[in-house]
Amino acid sequence: MSRRILLLLLVPVLAACQREEREYRANPIASETRETVALTALSPGGNEPVVATSGKGRDYENNAYHLSQGKRLFQWFNCSGCHAPGGGGDIGPPLIDDKWIYGASIEQIVQTIREGRPNGMPSFRGRVPDDQIWQLAAYVRSMSGNVPSDAAPTRADHMHPGPSESRRPVSPPIAGGDVPPGGQAPQ
Amino acid sequence: MGRRGTAAWAWAFLLLLGCAGAVAAQESSIPVPPAAAAPREDGQWVMPAKNYASTRYSELDEIKTDNVKGLQVAFTFSMGVNRGQESAPIVVNNTMYVVAPYPNILYALDLTQPGAPLKWRYDPKPEAAALGVACCDWVNRGPTYSNGRIFYATLDGNVVAVDAETGAEAWKTKLGNVRDGETMTMAPLLAKGKVFVGNSGGEFGVRGWIQALDEKTGAVAWKAYNTGPDKDVLIGADFKPFYESDKGQDLGVKTWPADAWQQGGGTVWGWLSFDPDLNLLYHGTGNPGPWNSEQRPGDNKWTAGVFARNPETGQARWFYQFSPHDLFDWDGINENVLLDMKWRGQDRKVLVRPERNGFLYVLDRVSGEVLSAKPFHPLTATTGVDLKTGALIHNADKTPQMNRVVRDICPTAPGAKDWSPSAFSNKTGFLYMPHMNMCMDWENVSANYIAGTPYIGAELRMKAGPGGHRGAFTAWDIAGEKIAWQIKESFPVWSGALATAGDVVFYGTMEGWFKAVHARTGELLWRFKTDSGIIGQPTTYRGPDGHQYVAIIAGVGGWAGAVVAGDLDVRDGTAAKGFVNAVRDLKDVTTKGGTLYVFRLP
C-alpha cells in the first residue's frame, strides 16, 4: 500500500526531471543533421522560400544544459576571440544585436558555424561534433534574448560587461546586417 | 629696503643668465636627422615615414603659422571602402598613390590635371578569408615607391610591385598564410635593392618574422623569425646586444615554456627605419602570444622589442626588449626616429621611440644602450626603467591573474601610444606624438591554441585615464626629456602626425577634425571637419604648380574605431578587445567613411 503511494509520489518528481533531458553520448563527429534552410526571404513566384526543419533546434534552445554547454564552448572554440567575450563583436559581427546577415534561426546559425561564411567566418565542420554545433547555435540565440529566459545562462564566469543572457531584452531578429565588402568596393 | 632691492636685482640677473644659458644649451643640442637617412627636400613624399630616419618632416614652408588659416580643399577622392583608413598618400613624379583598406585597391591620381583625375587603378584581388583573421579592422598602412614601382602588402599576405606609370603588376609574392592567422598590414621599406616586410597576426598565435625580397623580382633574400632558435632568428657572430639579459644561446627557445615560441607572436606590423651610414635596419617586434602571460613564463624573446639588423644578410646586430614577458599586449612596433644629438656632452647617434608601455626611449642606435626612458602617460602598471639593466620595472599589484579582474591598469593594451606615427621637427627639436590617455581592467582567462582562430586569453575593458579625456597630442622636447606642450583630445589620437618647416604641425581626430597647430606652442591655427573620423597619416608635397599641398585620408576604423567601422554593439564593453568600453560615444559623433582630402592655400 505505502509502496504504491510512494510510486505515485514519484511520478510527478520523475516528470519534473523530463525538463532536462540530456544525451550523454555525443553524436559521432561525422554525422550531421539535415536541415533545409534558405538565406533570403525571396523566392521566384512571390512565395516564401522552401524550407524544412526537423524541430531538433527547439530541443536545444529550450534546454538549460545545452545552453550552458554552448556558453562554455563559445569560449573553448575561440568564438569569443572573434565576436568578443560578451558577443558585442570584434573581427566578426555582434551576436547580441538584432541584425543578422546569414539568418537568425537556429538552423541558419548551425549552417553558419558548420559551413563558415565568406568574409572571415571559419567553417567548423569536422572540428566540432554536430551536437556541440547545435549547443553553440542555441547559445548564440540566447545572446540576443531569443531563447526562453528560464533556460538561458544566468551568470558569467568572467568580466560582467552587461546583464546575463537570462536577463537580456529580446531583440527580434532583422535580416540584413552589415554591407558586405563586395558591395562597398568599386568594381 | 635698499639692500633687499639689490638682492632682487641680483636674483633677476642670475635668472636671466640662467635662462640665456638654458636657451643656448637647447639651441645647440637640437637633435638632427642623419643626412644620409633624411636627404634634402625634393617636394615629394615617396614613403609613408618621409625618409629612412622616419621624421615625417617636410622642409616646405609655403604654408606657415600666419597663413594656414586660409587652407582650402583642392580636391577629394573616394577610397571606395568605408573602413579604417590608416594609410599615407604618397607623391612621386606629380602622381599621388593611395591604397584602400581591404580589398587593397591602389589608385594613381594625376596631379598635373585639374581635380587630380584617376590615372589607373590596380586591384590585387585579395582573399576575403583574410577578413576573419585581421585583428583590428581591414587596414593598410601605406604604399612606398622605389625605382619606378610602387610596393605594398595586401591583407591576405601578398607583397606586390606595380609599375608606377602604368599600374601593371611587376611581381606578386605570397608570404603570409591566412589559414594560420597571418595577415599583412604594414608599409614596406625599400632600401639597398630590397623590400623589407613583416607579418601581422600576434592575436592569432602566429610566429613573427621579417623578410627581405629582391626589389626587382620579389624573390626572398632572407627571412628572420623573432622567436625560436638563433639560426631562425638570424642571430650569429655579429650579435652584440648591450644588456646581459639578451646574451646567451637560443634565448628565443629558452625564454619560453616548451615549444610555446612556435605560437609566440613577435610579428613585424609596424615601422622600419634604416641608417645608411651604419648599414643597419631597425624594426620592432610585436606582442607575445597569447596575451595571457601566465601561459608563457619567461622573458619571451624576441618579442616586444627592437632589432638592429644588417639589411643585406638579415643578421642581428643588437636587440633591446621594451617589455620583457609582456603582460598587456604591448607590441614594440612603433616608429624608430633616427637622430644625431649631443647627449650629456657626447655626440650620439640615437633612436627615439615613444613606446606602448608609456615611456619615451632614447637609445644609442649603434649599441642598443638605453640613454633615457621618461614617461609621457599616466602609469600604474610600471614605475620606471632601470637604465643599468634596461629592465622595465613593474608594479606587482597590477600583474594580471587568471579569473580575477585587475582594475585600473594604466596604460592600456593599445598602450600609451599605438602605431600612429609621430613626427619630428628639425626646427623645434620636438617630437609630435599622437597618443592615448586611458586605463583598463584586465582578466586573464585560459587561451586555447586553434590555428586560424584568436589566441588571446584575456578579457578587458578600457576607459578614460585621469582627466577624463581619452587622447592627447604631445610635443616632446627630446633634449630636455620633457613635455613641451600638450593638447588634450576627447578621443584617442589614432592618426599620424606631420611636421613642416612652416612651423605648422598637422594631425587628425577621431571626430573628423583635421587640425593644424603651432609647432612651438600647440596653438590651434586651423581645422577642417572631414566626413568621417581620421586615423590616417598626413603628408605634404609641392604640386606641379609649385605650391604646397597637404593630404589626409579620412575614414574611421582601426582598433580604436572598430566600434563604428564594424558596427559593434556598444552594450558590450568587451567588444573590440575592450576598446568599445572606452569609446562608446564614437558612434554619436562620426560615421564610416573613406575619403582623401587634399588642401592648399587659395
Short mmCIF file of C-alpha atoms in Angstrom, two decimals, chain A residues 1 13 22-23 47 80 84 88 96-97 99 103 114-115 120 159:
data_model
loop_
_atom_site.label_atom_id
_atom_site.label_comp_id
_atom_site.label_asym_id
_atom_site.label_seq_id
_atom_site.Cartn_x
_atom_site.Cartn_y
_atom_site.Cartn_z
CA MET A 1 0.00 0.00 0.00
CA VAL A 13 9.05 14.02 -9.36
CA ARG A 22 20.47 15.05 -21.74
CA GLU A 23 22.12 12.95 -24.36
CA ASN A 47 6.31 32.71 -52.41
CA SER A 80 34.79 34.75 -28.13
CA ALA A 84 34.06 39.35 -28.20
CA GLY A 88 29.36 42.68 -28.89
CA ILE A 96 23.82 40.17 -29.23
CA ASP A 97 22.05 42.61 -31.54
CA LYS A 99 20.90 42.29 -37.19
CA GLY A 103 19.84 34.41 -40.68
CA ARG A 114 29.30 24.37 -39.97
CA GLU A 115 29.99 25.91 -43.33
CA GLY A 120 36.07 35.54 -42.46
CA MET A 159 34.10 40.06 -16.67
#
